Amino acid sequence: MTCVENALPPRPSSRFESSCCRIPGRENPHLFWIESRLRLGWVAFESETPSTVDLQGGTMSNPITSTLSEESQKIAGDALQASLVDLIDLSLIAKQAHWNVVGSQFRSVHLQLDELVTDSRTFVDEVAERAAAIGVSPDGRAETVAKTASTVGFDEGWQKDGRVVGAIVANLAAVVKALRARIDATESADPVTQDLLIAITARLEQLHWMWQAQQA
C-alpha cells in the first residue's frame, strides 16, 4: 500500500495552538487531521472478526458468518455450489437450444425453451444468495461451471426440434437426479437449504414431464 503521509498535514499535538492550519468550519485541528485521512482513504479499520481485506487485490476472506455449525455449513455449501453450476449450465443449454432449434415445431419449442431459461436463472439467483446467506461464496464462473456441472451437454450447430426435446429431457433428468441426492444430504445439516432444493426440484420435475410429453 502506498503511503500518503506526505500529502497530509502533520498530526496535531495536544498543545496545537497555531492558527495557520485552521480553516473556516475546521477550528478543531484534531478533527481536521482525521477527516483529511478519511477523504484520502488512508484509515484502515481493524476488528476482532475473521474478516480480512486485501487492499491491492480487492479480495475478502470470510466476511460473512453463519449460524450453522462448520460441518453443516460445509454440507449445505457444497450442495448449493453444485446446484448452482448445474442450474447455470441448464440455463445456457436451454438458451443455446433456443437459438438453434429448427423444424416444424420450431415456434412452440423455441418459446418453451425461454420458459426454461427464465426458471433456471431465477433458481440460480436463489441458490447463490442462499449460499451467501450461510457464509459460502458462490462460484458461478464459466471455468467452474465447465469443470463441475453434472449436465449432459448440448451439441453445437442447428438442431432439429425432436433432438432438442430429447436433449432437454436428458439434461433435466441429470439435474433432477443430482438435486435429489443433495436433498438427502442436507436434511439434517440445513433444512432451510433442503426446502429450497425441494422447491427447485419440484419445478424441474414438472418441466421434465412436460418436455417428455412432447416425445410421446
Coordinates of C-alpha atoms in Angstrom, one line a residue:
M1 CA 0.0 0.0 0.0
T2 CA 1.3 3.4 -1.0
C3 CA 1.7 5.7 2.0
V4 CA 0.2 9.1 1.6
E5 CA 1.6 10.6 4.8
N6 CA 3.5 13.3 3.0
A7 CA 0.3 14.5 1.4
L8 CA -1.4 15.1 4.7
P9 CA -1.0 17.7 7.4
P10 CA 1.0 16.6 10.5
R11 CA -0.9 15.1 13.3
P12 CA -1.6 17.9 15.8
S13 CA -0.3 17.6 19.3
S14 CA -2.5 18.1 22.3
R15 CA -1.0 21.6 22.6
F16 CA -1.6 22.6 19.0
E17 CA -2.3 26.3 19.1
S18 CA -1.2 27.5 15.7
S19 CA -3.9 29.1 13.6
C20 CA -2.1 28.6 10.3
C21 CA -3.8 25.2 9.7
R22 CA -7.2 26.4 10.7
I23 CA -9.8 26.9 8.1
P24 CA -13.5 28.1 8.5
G25 CA -15.5 25.2 9.9
R26 CA -12.4 23.3 10.9
E27 CA -11.5 25.0 14.1
N28 CA -10.7 21.7 15.8
P29 CA -7.3 20.6 14.4
H30 CA -7.7 17.0 15.5
L31 CA -11.0 16.6 13.5
F32 CA -9.3 18.2 10.5
W33 CA -6.4 15.7 10.7
I34 CA -8.8 12.7 10.9
E35 CA -11.1 14.0 8.1
S36 CA -8.1 14.5 5.8
R37 CA -7.2 10.8 6.2
L38 CA -10.8 9.7 5.7
R39 CA -11.1 11.6 2.4
L40 CA -7.9 10.0 1.1
G41 CA -8.9 6.5 2.2
W42 CA -5.9 6.3 4.5
V43 CA -7.7 5.0 7.6
A44 CA -7.7 1.2 7.9
F45 CA -10.3 -0.3 10.1
E46 CA -9.4 -3.3 12.4
S47 CA -11.8 -5.6 14.2
E48 CA -11.9 -8.9 16.0
T49 CA -13.9 -10.6 13.3
P50 CA -12.3 -13.1 10.9
S51 CA -12.7 -10.7 8.1
T52 CA -9.6 -9.6 6.1
V53 CA -9.2 -7.1 3.4
D54 CA -6.6 -7.2 0.6
L55 CA -6.4 -3.6 -0.4
Q56 CA -4.4 -4.3 -3.5
G57 CA -6.3 -7.3 -4.9
G58 CA -9.7 -6.4 -3.5
T59 CA -10.4 -9.9 -2.2
M60 CA -12.1 -10.7 1.1
S61 CA -11.9 -13.8 3.3
N62 CA -14.8 -14.9 5.5
P63 CA -16.7 -11.6 5.7
I64 CA -20.0 -13.4 6.3
T65 CA -20.5 -15.6 9.3
S66 CA -23.1 -18.4 9.6
T67 CA -25.4 -19.6 12.3
L68 CA -24.7 -23.2 11.1
S69 CA -22.0 -25.4 12.5
E70 CA -18.9 -25.7 10.5
E71 CA -19.9 -29.2 9.4
S72 CA -23.4 -28.2 8.5
Q73 CA -22.2 -25.2 6.6
K74 CA -19.8 -27.4 4.6
I75 CA -22.6 -29.9 3.7
A76 CA -25.1 -27.2 2.7
G77 CA -22.5 -25.1 0.9
D78 CA -21.3 -28.0 -1.2
A79 CA -24.9 -28.8 -2.1
L80 CA -25.7 -25.2 -3.1
Q81 CA -22.5 -24.8 -5.1
A82 CA -23.1 -28.0 -7.0
S83 CA -26.7 -27.0 -7.7
L84 CA -25.6 -23.5 -8.7
V85 CA -23.3 -24.7 -11.5
D86 CA -25.9 -27.2 -12.7
L87 CA -28.6 -24.6 -13.0
I88 CA -26.3 -22.1 -14.7
D89 CA -25.4 -24.7 -17.3
L90 CA -29.0 -25.7 -17.7
S91 CA -29.9 -22.1 -18.5
L92 CA -27.1 -21.9 -21.0
I93 CA -28.1 -25.2 -22.6
A94 CA -31.7 -24.0 -22.9
K95 CA -30.6 -20.7 -24.5
Q96 CA -28.3 -22.4 -26.9
A97 CA -31.1 -24.7 -27.9
H98 CA -33.5 -21.7 -28.2
W99 CA -31.2 -20.1 -30.7
N100 CA -30.5 -23.2 -32.8
V101 CA -33.8 -25.2 -32.9
V102 CA -35.3 -25.8 -36.3
G103 CA -38.2 -27.9 -37.6
S104 CA -42.0 -28.0 -37.8
Q105 CA -42.3 -27.5 -34.1
F106 CA -39.9 -24.6 -34.0
R107 CA -42.2 -21.9 -32.5
S108 CA -43.6 -24.0 -29.6
V109 CA -40.2 -25.4 -28.7
H110 CA -38.5 -22.0 -29.1
L111 CA -40.8 -20.4 -26.7
Q112 CA -40.8 -23.3 -24.3
L113 CA -37.1 -23.1 -24.1
D114 CA -37.2 -19.5 -23.0
E115 CA -39.5 -20.5 -20.1
L116 CA -36.9 -23.0 -19.0
V117 CA -34.2 -20.3 -19.2
T118 CA -36.3 -17.9 -17.1
D119 CA -36.9 -20.6 -14.4
S120 CA -33.3 -21.7 -14.4
R121 CA -32.0 -18.1 -14.0
T122 CA -34.4 -17.5 -11.1
F123 CA -33.2 -20.6 -9.4
V124 CA -29.6 -19.6 -10.0
D125 CA -30.1 -16.4 -8.1
E126 CA -32.0 -18.1 -5.2
V127 CA -29.3 -20.7 -4.8
A128 CA -26.4 -18.3 -5.0
E129 CA -28.0 -15.9 -2.4
R130 CA -28.8 -18.9 -0.1
A131 CA -25.1 -19.8 -0.2
A132 CA -24.1 -16.3 0.5
A133 CA -26.5 -16.2 3.4
I134 CA -24.8 -19.1 5.1
G135 CA -21.3 -17.6 4.6
V136 CA -20.4 -19.6 1.5
S137 CA -19.0 -17.6 -1.5
P138 CA -21.0 -18.8 -4.6
D139 CA -18.8 -19.5 -7.7
G140 CA -20.6 -19.2 -11.0
R141 CA -17.6 -18.6 -13.2
A142 CA -17.6 -20.2 -16.6
E143 CA -14.5 -22.3 -15.8
T144 CA -16.1 -23.7 -12.7
V145 CA -19.3 -24.5 -14.5
A146 CA -17.5 -26.2 -17.3
K147 CA -15.5 -28.4 -14.9
T148 CA -18.1 -29.3 -12.4
A149 CA -21.7 -29.3 -13.8
S150 CA -23.5 -32.6 -13.9
T151 CA -25.5 -31.8 -17.0
V152 CA -25.1 -33.9 -20.2
G153 CA -24.5 -31.0 -22.6
F154 CA -25.8 -29.9 -25.9
D155 CA -24.4 -30.3 -29.5
E156 CA -23.3 -27.4 -31.5
G157 CA -25.0 -26.1 -34.6
W158 CA -28.6 -26.3 -35.8
Q159 CA -30.7 -28.9 -34.2
K160 CA -34.0 -30.5 -35.2
D161 CA -36.8 -29.9 -32.8
G162 CA -37.0 -33.6 -31.9
R163 CA -33.4 -33.8 -31.0
V164 CA -33.7 -30.6 -29.0
V165 CA -36.6 -32.0 -27.0
G166 CA -34.6 -35.2 -26.3
A167 CA -31.5 -33.2 -25.2
I168 CA -33.6 -31.1 -22.8
V169 CA -35.2 -34.1 -21.3
A170 CA -31.8 -35.7 -20.7
N171 CA -30.4 -32.6 -19.1
L172 CA -33.4 -32.1 -16.9
A173 CA -33.2 -35.7 -15.7
A174 CA -29.5 -35.3 -14.9
V175 CA -30.0 -32.1 -12.9
V176 CA -33.0 -33.6 -11.0
K177 CA -31.1 -36.7 -10.1
A178 CA -28.3 -34.7 -8.7
L179 CA -30.7 -32.4 -6.8
R180 CA -32.4 -35.3 -5.2
A181 CA -29.1 -36.6 -3.8
R182 CA -28.4 -33.1 -2.3
I183 CA -31.9 -33.0 -0.8
D184 CA -31.0 -36.2 1.1
A185 CA -27.6 -34.8 2.1
T186 CA -29.0 -31.5 3.5
E187 CA -31.9 -33.0 5.5
S188 CA -30.2 -32.8 8.9
A189 CA -27.4 -30.3 8.0
D190 CA -29.7 -27.4 6.9
P191 CA -33.4 -27.9 6.5
V192 CA -33.7 -24.4 5.0
T193 CA -31.4 -25.2 2.2
Q194 CA -33.2 -28.5 1.8
D195 CA -36.5 -26.7 1.4
L196 CA -35.1 -24.6 -1.4
L197 CA -33.7 -27.6 -3.2
I198 CA -37.0 -29.4 -2.9
A199 CA -38.9 -26.4 -4.4
I200 CA -36.5 -26.3 -7.3
T201 CA -36.7 -30.0 -7.9
A202 CA -40.4 -29.9 -7.9
R203 CA -40.5 -27.3 -10.7
L204 CA -37.8 -29.1 -12.7
E205 CA -39.6 -32.4 -12.5
Q206 CA -42.7 -30.7 -13.7
L207 CA -40.8 -29.3 -16.7
H208 CA -39.2 -32.8 -17.2
W209 CA -42.8 -34.2 -17.5
M210 CA -43.9 -31.5 -19.9
W211 CA -40.9 -32.0 -22.2
Q212 CA -41.2 -35.7 -22.1
A213 CA -44.9 -35.4 -23.2
Q214 CA -43.7 -34.0 -26.5
Q215 CA -41.9 -37.2 -27.2
A216 CA -44.9 -39.4 -26.9

